[in-house]
C-alpha cells in the first residue's frame, strides 16, 4: 500500500530547478534548461518561421564606386593590379581550356566566369593557411602562385601532373601552396577543414583552414557535421560559401526555404557575414576580418558570398535547359566582377583603357604555349597506379602490378605503352 506523498525537499529537487512556482507572478524569466541557455519564457504560443534577413555587405557599387570612404581598400597599387591581372588570366585560361574540352583534347573542365571576385578572398589569406576547395577555386590557386604550366599538366593528367594522373581535370592540389587536393563528391572537404583547423589550434600555430563550397553542397550532411564540430570545438576555420544561384540545374529557390546559407551559421553559433560576392573588395575585407577572428580567437566564421554563375556548371552541362540566355546576358552586363574592379582601378589612375588588351594577349600566349607543351608530354608511369597508398606494396598489389606489366609487354600496341612515361 502506497504511503502518504512526501513533500519535495531541497535535496530531492532537480539540479538547476527553481523553488519559485510556475504559477507565481515572480516566475524566473530566463530559461534554465542546459540546451537553450539564452532563451526566455513567453506566454505567447507562436511558431518561429523567420527572422530578420541578414544584410549583404558591399564596398563598391556595380560601377566601381566605393560607397563609404571608411571602407576604401587599404592596399598598394601593386597588390590591386596583381589581383586584377589574375582575374584576366583566369578568364583567358578558362576560355582556352573550355574550347579544348569541346575539341576532345581534355575530358572535362569547369570555368569561373562570373565568380572572379573570389580572388579577393585569396588575397586576404596568409600563404600558410590551408585551403580546402571544391572545384571553382582556380583563381585562389592562381593567386597563390600555381603556374599556368601546372594547371595545364593537371588538366592533361600527364607525367608532370602533381596528382600523377589520378584525378579528373580541375581537381588541383599542391602541398607546396597548402592547397588540399579537390575531390568530386560534394561537401567532403567541410568536416575535413574543421578537423584540420582543430589540429592547427592544438599546435598553437597562427594559421587557419579555409573551406570553399557552393550552396548546393550546403544541403549535404557533411555541411552540418562540419559546422557543428567547428563551433563546439572552437576551430579556426573560414567556411566560404559561393552562393551562385544554381546547384548545377537546381535554382536556389528550390534548394532551400530559409534566409540563404548565412542563417544556418547563426543557428550553429558561428560568426556569420553575407557579402556581395561580385565585389572583390567586399570579399577581401570580409575574409581578412574573418581570418583575424579565426586565428586570434579560435572561432569559426561563415561567409556567404552572393554571386551568379555565368558559365555552364561544367562542360557536362547545358544551362540553357533550365535558364534563359537573356538571364545570363543580363547578369553579364549588369554586374560583372571584372568590370567593377577595372572601373575602381581606372578611377584611381592605376589602370589605363588599353592595359586589358595587353594583359589578355600575353595571358593567352602563355596559356597556349603551356597547353601545347602539356599536350606533348607522356602520361604518368604505370607504377603510379599502385604507389602512395601503402609504405610498401602489399603482395596482392605486387601481383597485380606484375600482371599488368606482363600484359603490356605482350600487347604493347593495344596498351599504347609508348604513350606512358617509363618506369624507373
Short mmCIF file of C-alpha atoms in Angstrom, two decimals:
data_model
loop_
_atom_site.label_atom_id
_atom_site.label_comp_id
_atom_site.label_asym_id
_atom_site.label_seq_id
_atom_site.Cartn_x
_atom_site.Cartn_y
_atom_site.Cartn_z
CA UNK A 1 0.00 0.00 0.00
CA UNK A 2 1.35 3.37 -1.02
CA UNK A 3 2.21 5.70 1.79
CA UNK A 4 1.33 9.33 2.08
CA UNK A 5 3.02 11.55 -0.52
CA UNK A 6 6.09 13.31 0.86
CA UNK A 7 6.84 16.98 0.12
CA UNK A 8 9.75 17.65 -2.26
CA UNK A 9 12.77 18.53 -0.16
CA UNK A 10 15.64 20.77 -1.24
CA UNK A 11 17.89 17.71 -1.60
CA UNK A 12 15.33 16.00 -3.87
CA UNK A 13 14.81 18.84 -6.33
CA UNK A 14 16.37 18.51 -9.79
CA UNK A 15 19.65 20.32 -10.35
CA UNK A 16 19.00 23.87 -11.54
CA UNK A 17 15.29 23.78 -10.66
CA UNK A 18 13.79 26.95 -9.26
CA UNK A 19 11.85 26.97 -5.98
CA UNK A 20 9.55 29.56 -7.47
CA UNK A 21 6.20 28.12 -8.56
CA UNK A 22 5.49 28.23 -12.31
CA UNK A 23 2.20 29.91 -11.45
CA UNK A 24 3.89 32.57 -9.34
CA UNK A 25 3.97 36.17 -10.55
CA UNK A 26 7.69 36.20 -9.71
CA UNK A 27 8.49 33.36 -12.15
CA UNK A 28 12.06 33.31 -13.39
CA UNK A 29 12.26 34.93 -16.88
CA UNK A 30 15.29 33.17 -18.28
CA UNK A 31 15.14 29.53 -19.31
CA UNK A 32 17.39 27.30 -17.20
CA UNK A 33 17.41 24.22 -19.44
CA UNK A 34 21.01 23.42 -20.49
CA UNK A 35 20.02 23.08 -24.17
CA UNK A 36 18.92 26.71 -24.64
CA UNK A 37 20.53 28.94 -22.03
CA UNK A 38 19.87 32.19 -23.91
CA UNK A 39 16.12 31.67 -24.25
CA UNK A 40 13.46 33.41 -22.17
CA UNK A 41 9.97 32.32 -21.27
CA UNK A 42 6.96 33.68 -23.10
CA UNK A 43 3.19 33.34 -22.70
CA UNK A 44 2.52 33.72 -26.45
CA UNK A 45 2.01 30.49 -28.38
CA UNK A 46 3.87 31.24 -31.60
CA UNK A 47 5.92 29.18 -34.04
CA UNK A 48 9.10 30.90 -35.22
CA UNK A 49 9.31 30.68 -39.00
CA UNK A 50 11.58 33.58 -39.91
CA UNK A 51 13.96 36.17 -38.55
CA UNK A 52 15.16 39.46 -39.96
CA UNK A 53 17.02 38.86 -43.23
CA UNK A 54 20.79 39.08 -42.95
CA UNK A 55 22.12 42.12 -44.87
CA UNK A 56 24.71 41.86 -47.65
CA UNK A 57 27.98 43.70 -47.07
CA UNK A 58 29.15 45.79 -50.02
CA UNK A 59 32.15 48.09 -50.50
CA UNK A 60 31.63 49.33 -54.05
CA UNK A 61 28.65 49.54 -56.36
CA UNK A 62 28.40 47.95 -59.80
CA UNK A 63 30.21 50.93 -61.32
CA UNK A 64 33.23 50.56 -59.07
CA UNK A 65 32.44 53.46 -56.76
CA UNK A 66 33.32 52.98 -53.07
CA UNK A 67 30.09 53.71 -51.19
CA UNK A 68 31.66 54.65 -47.85
CA UNK A 69 35.12 56.21 -47.74
CA UNK A 70 35.75 54.43 -44.44
CA UNK A 71 35.74 51.16 -46.43
CA UNK A 72 38.26 52.30 -49.03
CA UNK A 73 40.60 49.31 -49.57
CA UNK A 74 43.98 49.74 -47.88
CA UNK A 75 46.12 48.02 -50.50
CA UNK A 76 49.07 49.03 -52.60
CA UNK A 77 48.90 49.71 -56.30
CA UNK A 78 50.89 46.52 -57.00
CA UNK A 79 48.57 44.37 -54.86
CA UNK A 80 45.44 45.68 -56.58
CA UNK A 81 46.92 45.32 -60.05
CA UNK A 82 48.03 41.75 -59.31
CA UNK A 83 44.52 40.80 -58.23
CA UNK A 84 43.05 42.26 -61.41
CA UNK A 85 45.66 40.65 -63.65
CA UNK A 86 44.86 37.28 -62.11
CA UNK A 87 41.17 37.81 -62.89
CA UNK A 88 42.07 38.41 -66.54
CA UNK A 89 44.50 35.48 -66.67
CA UNK A 90 41.86 33.22 -65.13
CA UNK A 91 39.39 34.23 -67.85
CA UNK A 92 41.97 33.61 -70.58
CA UNK A 93 42.82 30.16 -69.21
CA UNK A 94 39.14 29.28 -68.87
CA UNK A 95 38.44 30.20 -72.49
CA UNK A 96 41.29 28.10 -73.86
CA UNK A 97 40.60 25.02 -71.75
CA UNK A 98 36.84 25.17 -72.28
CA UNK A 99 37.40 25.15 -76.04
CA UNK A 100 40.00 22.38 -75.68
CA UNK A 101 37.43 20.18 -73.97
CA UNK A 102 34.92 20.87 -76.72
CA UNK A 103 37.56 19.70 -79.21
CA UNK A 104 38.05 16.48 -77.25
CA UNK A 105 41.59 17.31 -76.18
CA UNK A 106 40.83 17.11 -72.45
CA UNK A 107 37.97 15.18 -70.86
CA UNK A 108 36.35 17.75 -68.58
CA UNK A 109 36.51 21.38 -67.47
CA UNK A 110 34.81 23.97 -65.27
CA UNK A 111 35.10 27.73 -65.72
CA UNK A 112 34.82 30.59 -63.23
CA UNK A 113 33.04 33.16 -65.39
CA UNK A 114 31.02 35.50 -63.18
CA UNK A 115 32.80 34.46 -59.99
CA UNK A 116 36.21 36.07 -60.50
CA UNK A 117 35.88 38.24 -57.36
CA UNK A 118 36.70 35.11 -55.36
CA UNK A 119 40.33 36.12 -55.87
CA UNK A 120 39.71 38.78 -53.22
CA UNK A 121 39.49 36.02 -50.61
CA UNK A 122 42.84 34.59 -51.69
CA UNK A 123 44.47 37.99 -51.33
CA UNK A 124 43.22 38.27 -47.73
CA UNK A 125 44.72 34.97 -46.59
CA UNK A 126 48.20 34.05 -45.41
CA UNK A 127 50.11 31.65 -47.64
CA UNK A 128 50.41 29.26 -44.68
CA UNK A 129 46.63 28.92 -44.34
CA UNK A 130 45.33 25.56 -45.54
CA UNK A 131 42.79 25.68 -48.37
CA UNK A 132 40.10 23.06 -48.95
CA UNK A 133 38.49 23.82 -52.32
CA UNK A 134 35.50 22.45 -54.15
CA UNK A 135 36.16 22.87 -57.87
CA UNK A 136 35.69 26.50 -58.83
CA UNK A 137 38.62 27.92 -56.89
CA UNK A 138 41.24 28.03 -59.65
CA UNK A 139 41.52 31.77 -59.01
CA UNK A 140 42.56 31.14 -55.41
CA UNK A 141 45.24 28.72 -56.54
CA UNK A 142 46.41 31.07 -59.30
CA UNK A 143 46.79 33.91 -56.80
CA UNK A 144 48.82 31.64 -54.51
CA UNK A 145 51.36 31.03 -57.25
CA UNK A 146 50.23 27.89 -59.07
CA UNK A 147 51.74 28.24 -62.52
CA UNK A 148 49.96 28.04 -65.86
CA UNK A 149 52.13 25.01 -66.66
CA UNK A 150 50.90 23.26 -63.51
CA UNK A 151 47.27 23.97 -64.41
CA UNK A 152 47.82 22.52 -67.90
CA UNK A 153 49.68 19.46 -66.66
CA UNK A 154 46.87 18.63 -64.24
CA UNK A 155 44.13 19.03 -66.84
CA UNK A 156 46.09 16.78 -69.22
CA UNK A 157 46.95 14.27 -66.47
CA UNK A 158 50.46 13.97 -67.87
CA UNK A 159 53.73 12.82 -66.31
CA UNK A 160 54.30 16.23 -64.67
CA UNK A 161 50.85 16.37 -63.09
CA UNK A 162 51.33 16.71 -59.33
CA UNK A 163 48.40 14.33 -58.88
CA UNK A 164 50.09 11.69 -61.08
CA UNK A 165 47.10 11.40 -63.37
CA UNK A 166 44.77 10.07 -60.68
CA UNK A 167 42.22 12.87 -60.74
CA UNK A 168 39.78 14.44 -63.17
CA UNK A 169 40.76 17.79 -64.73
CA UNK A 170 40.34 20.84 -62.42
CA UNK A 171 40.85 18.65 -59.34
CA UNK A 172 44.00 20.51 -58.36
CA UNK A 173 46.17 20.09 -55.31
CA UNK A 174 49.61 21.17 -54.14
CA UNK A 175 51.33 20.63 -50.83
CA UNK A 176 53.76 23.48 -51.53
CA UNK A 177 50.92 26.02 -51.67
CA UNK A 178 48.85 24.44 -48.84
CA UNK A 179 46.00 23.59 -51.20
CA UNK A 180 44.39 20.23 -50.46
CA UNK A 181 43.57 18.08 -53.47
CA UNK A 182 39.98 18.54 -54.62
CA UNK A 183 37.62 15.57 -54.64
CA UNK A 184 34.44 15.25 -56.69
CA UNK A 185 31.95 14.17 -54.01
CA UNK A 186 30.18 17.23 -52.63
CA UNK A 187 30.96 18.61 -49.17
CA UNK A 188 33.55 16.02 -48.10
CA UNK A 189 36.02 18.86 -47.58
CA UNK A 190 33.86 20.65 -45.00
CA UNK A 191 34.39 18.34 -41.97
CA UNK A 192 37.99 17.82 -43.15
CA UNK A 193 38.59 21.58 -42.98
CA UNK A 194 37.13 21.69 -39.47
CA UNK A 195 39.38 18.83 -38.38
CA UNK A 196 42.46 20.42 -39.92
CA UNK A 197 41.66 23.69 -38.16
CA UNK A 198 41.35 21.88 -34.84
CA UNK A 199 44.80 20.36 -35.42
CA UNK A 200 46.24 23.81 -36.20
CA UNK A 201 44.73 25.13 -32.99
CA UNK A 202 46.25 22.33 -30.91
CA UNK A 203 49.63 23.00 -32.49
CA UNK A 204 49.35 26.62 -31.37
CA UNK A 205 50.03 27.96 -34.84
CA UNK A 206 48.57 31.27 -36.00
CA UNK A 207 47.04 29.65 -39.06
CA UNK A 208 43.55 28.74 -40.15
CA UNK A 209 41.92 26.48 -42.69
CA UNK A 210 39.65 27.87 -45.39
CA UNK A 211 36.87 25.80 -46.92
CA UNK A 212 35.13 26.73 -50.18
CA UNK A 213 31.85 25.20 -51.30
CA UNK A 214 28.64 26.05 -53.13
CA UNK A 215 25.13 26.48 -51.77
CA UNK A 216 24.21 23.07 -53.18
CA UNK A 217 26.91 21.41 -51.07
CA UNK A 218 25.32 23.04 -48.01
CA UNK A 219 22.43 20.60 -48.43
CA UNK A 220 24.76 17.69 -47.70
CA UNK A 221 25.03 16.19 -44.24
CA UNK A 222 28.76 16.91 -44.14
CA UNK A 223 27.97 20.64 -44.09
CA UNK A 224 26.02 20.34 -40.85
CA UNK A 225 28.51 17.97 -39.24
CA UNK A 226 31.44 20.20 -40.19
CA UNK A 227 29.93 23.45 -38.94
CA UNK A 228 28.70 21.96 -35.69
CA UNK A 229 32.09 20.38 -34.99
CA UNK A 230 33.87 23.66 -35.75
CA UNK A 231 31.53 25.62 -33.46
CA UNK A 232 31.67 23.28 -30.47
CA UNK A 233 35.44 22.71 -30.66
CA UNK A 234 36.39 26.31 -31.44
CA UNK A 235 38.14 25.57 -34.71
CA UNK A 236 39.94 28.40 -36.56
CA UNK A 237 38.26 27.80 -39.92
CA UNK A 238 36.64 30.05 -42.50
CA UNK A 239 33.72 28.48 -44.33
CA UNK A 240 33.29 30.31 -47.65
CA UNK A 241 30.02 29.56 -49.41
CA UNK A 242 29.77 30.62 -53.06
CA UNK A 243 26.02 31.09 -53.46
CA UNK A 244 25.91 31.46 -57.24
CA UNK A 245 22.21 30.81 -57.69
CA UNK A 246 22.36 27.30 -59.11
CA UNK A 247 23.39 23.89 -57.81
CA UNK A 248 24.02 22.52 -61.31
CA UNK A 249 20.43 22.77 -62.62
CA UNK A 250 18.67 23.34 -59.30
CA UNK A 251 17.97 27.04 -58.66
CA UNK A 252 18.42 28.43 -55.16
CA UNK A 253 14.67 28.94 -54.77
CA UNK A 254 14.28 25.15 -54.95
CA UNK A 255 17.37 24.41 -52.87
CA UNK A 256 16.20 25.91 -49.57
CA UNK A 257 13.42 27.95 -47.95
CA UNK A 258 15.38 29.81 -45.28
CA UNK A 259 17.40 33.02 -45.50
CA UNK A 260 20.16 31.62 -47.64
CA UNK A 261 23.09 29.77 -46.14
CA UNK A 262 24.18 32.52 -43.75
CA UNK A 263 21.24 31.94 -41.42
CA UNK A 264 22.47 28.41 -40.81
CA UNK A 265 25.77 29.68 -39.46
CA UNK A 266 23.93 31.71 -36.84
CA UNK A 267 21.97 28.59 -35.93
CA UNK A 268 25.23 26.83 -35.17
CA UNK A 269 26.54 29.73 -33.10
CA UNK A 270 29.09 30.76 -35.73
CA UNK A 271 30.10 34.34 -36.55
CA UNK A 272 28.49 34.92 -39.94
CA UNK A 273 28.51 37.52 -42.68
CA UNK A 274 26.85 37.78 -46.08
CA UNK A 275 28.75 39.70 -48.74
CA UNK A 276 28.37 40.87 -52.31
CA UNK A 277 30.36 38.09 -53.96
CA UNK A 278 30.82 40.14 -57.15
CA UNK A 279 32.52 42.92 -55.19
CA UNK A 280 36.17 41.94 -54.89
CA UNK A 281 36.79 44.45 -52.09
CA UNK A 282 33.81 43.26 -50.02
CA UNK A 283 35.13 39.73 -50.38
CA UNK A 284 38.63 40.85 -49.44
CA UNK A 285 37.53 42.82 -46.37
CA UNK A 286 35.22 40.09 -45.07
CA UNK A 287 37.82 37.36 -45.49
CA UNK A 288 40.50 39.44 -43.83
CA UNK A 289 38.27 40.15 -40.83
CA UNK A 290 37.17 36.50 -40.72
CA UNK A 291 40.77 35.35 -40.65
CA UNK A 292 41.51 37.60 -37.68
CA UNK A 293 38.56 36.14 -35.76
CA UNK A 294 39.62 32.60 -36.62
CA UNK A 295 43.32 32.95 -35.87
CA UNK A 296 43.26 35.31 -32.89
CA UNK A 297 40.18 33.93 -31.13
CA UNK A 298 39.95 30.31 -32.39
CA UNK A 299 36.46 30.86 -33.75
CA UNK A 300 34.92 29.53 -36.96
CA UNK A 301 33.41 32.02 -39.40
CA UNK A 302 30.89 31.55 -42.21
CA UNK A 303 30.98 33.84 -45.24
CA UNK A 304 28.13 33.63 -47.72
CA UNK A 305 29.20 35.30 -50.96
CA UNK A 306 26.24 36.14 -53.18
CA UNK A 307 27.22 35.83 -56.84
CA UNK A 308 25.99 34.48 -60.17
CA UNK A 309 27.36 31.60 -62.21
CA UNK A 310 27.55 32.96 -65.75
CA UNK A 311 29.05 29.79 -67.19
CA UNK A 312 27.53 26.35 -67.52
CA UNK A 313 28.07 24.26 -64.40
CA UNK A 314 30.70 22.30 -66.30
CA UNK A 315 31.38 21.02 -69.79
CA UNK A 316 28.91 18.23 -69.00
CA UNK A 317 26.11 20.76 -68.52
CA UNK A 318 23.94 22.85 -70.84
CA UNK A 319 22.44 25.59 -68.68
CA UNK A 320 20.10 26.75 -71.47
CA UNK A 321 17.94 23.78 -70.50
CA UNK A 322 16.99 25.40 -67.18
CA UNK A 323 17.59 29.16 -67.58
CA UNK A 324 17.23 31.62 -70.41
CA UNK A 325 20.14 33.07 -72.34
CA UNK A 326 18.73 36.52 -71.64
CA UNK A 327 19.04 35.94 -67.90
CA UNK A 328 22.73 35.15 -68.32
CA UNK A 329 23.34 38.08 -70.67
CA UNK A 330 21.61 40.48 -68.28
CA UNK A 331 23.81 39.40 -65.40
CA UNK A 332 26.95 39.67 -67.51
CA UNK A 333 26.25 43.28 -68.42
CA UNK A 334 24.56 44.38 -65.18
CA UNK A 335 27.03 43.11 -62.59
CA UNK A 336 30.40 41.96 -63.89
CA UNK A 337 33.10 41.46 -61.20
CA UNK A 338 35.92 42.13 -63.65
CA UNK A 339 34.34 45.36 -64.94
CA UNK A 340 33.76 46.60 -61.38
CA UNK A 341 37.38 46.03 -60.43
CA UNK A 342 38.63 47.68 -63.62
CA UNK A 343 36.45 50.74 -63.02
CA UNK A 344 37.84 51.08 -59.48
CA UNK A 345 41.42 50.84 -60.76
CA UNK A 346 40.83 53.35 -63.55
CA UNK A 347 39.27 55.81 -61.12
CA UNK A 348 42.44 55.68 -59.05
CA UNK A 349 44.65 56.08 -62.10
CA UNK A 350 46.13 52.61 -61.58
CA UNK A 351 44.90 51.17 -64.89
CA UNK A 352 44.56 52.53 -68.41
CA UNK A 353 41.93 51.69 -71.02
CA UNK A 354 44.35 49.79 -73.23
CA UNK A 355 46.01 47.75 -70.49
CA UNK A 356 43.42 44.98 -70.64
CA UNK A 357 44.25 44.01 -74.20
CA UNK A 358 47.96 43.77 -73.43
CA UNK A 359 47.44 41.56 -70.36
CA UNK A 360 44.90 39.32 -72.10
CA UNK A 361 47.14 38.86 -75.15
CA UNK A 362 50.14 37.95 -73.00
CA UNK A 363 47.99 35.58 -70.89
CA UNK A 364 46.59 33.76 -73.92
CA UNK A 365 50.08 33.40 -75.37
CA UNK A 366 51.34 31.89 -72.12
CA UNK A 367 48.33 29.60 -71.79
CA UNK A 368 48.59 28.34 -75.37
CA UNK A 369 52.33 27.73 -75.02
CA UNK A 370 51.84 25.76 -71.79
CA UNK A 371 48.84 23.98 -73.31
CA UNK A 372 50.87 22.78 -76.30
CA UNK A 373 53.75 21.65 -74.09
CA UNK A 374 51.44 19.72 -71.73
CA UNK A 375 49.75 18.02 -74.66
CA UNK A 376 53.08 16.64 -75.90
CA UNK A 377 54.11 15.11 -72.58
CA UNK A 378 53.58 11.43 -71.89
CA UNK A 379 51.06 10.02 -69.45
CA UNK A 380 52.29 9.12 -65.94
CA UNK A 381 54.22 5.90 -65.48
CA UNK A 382 52.08 2.82 -64.88
CA UNK A 383 53.67 2.27 -61.47
CA UNK A 384 51.74 5.30 -60.21
CA UNK A 385 48.60 3.15 -60.24
CA UNK A 386 49.94 1.25 -57.25
CA UNK A 387 52.06 3.66 -55.22
CA UNK A 388 51.39 6.21 -52.46
CA UNK A 389 48.79 4.23 -50.51
CA UNK A 390 50.98 1.76 -48.60
CA UNK A 391 54.54 2.37 -47.48
CA UNK A 392 55.42 -0.93 -49.16
CA UNK A 393 53.29 -2.63 -51.79
CA UNK A 394 51.20 -5.49 -50.47
CA UNK A 395 51.62 -8.94 -52.04
CA UNK A 396 48.28 -8.51 -53.80
CA UNK A 397 49.34 -5.18 -55.32
CA UNK A 398 52.68 -6.69 -56.35
CA UNK A 399 50.81 -9.48 -58.13
CA UNK A 400 48.51 -7.04 -59.91
CA UNK A 401 51.42 -4.85 -60.98
CA UNK A 402 53.30 -7.85 -62.39
CA UNK A 403 50.21 -8.95 -64.26
CA UNK A 404 49.71 -5.54 -65.88
CA UNK A 405 53.39 -5.30 -66.83
CA UNK A 406 53.24 -8.74 -68.44
CA UNK A 407 50.14 -7.80 -70.46
CA UNK A 408 51.76 -4.56 -71.60
CA UNK A 409 54.85 -6.44 -72.80
CA UNK A 410 52.69 -8.96 -74.62
CA UNK A 411 50.32 -6.42 -76.24
CA UNK A 412 52.32 -3.18 -76.47
CA UNK A 413 50.31 -1.70 -79.33
CA UNK A 414 46.96 -2.42 -77.71
CA UNK A 415 48.02 -0.80 -74.45
CA UNK A 416 49.81 2.05 -76.25
CA UNK A 417 52.81 1.67 -73.99
CA UNK A 418 54.78 4.38 -75.80
CA UNK A 419 52.26 6.96 -74.58
CA UNK A 420 53.33 6.38 -70.98
CA UNK A 421 56.44 7.52 -69.16
CA UNK A 422 58.96 4.79 -68.48
CA UNK A 423 59.06 3.15 -65.06
CA UNK A 424 62.33 3.84 -63.25
#
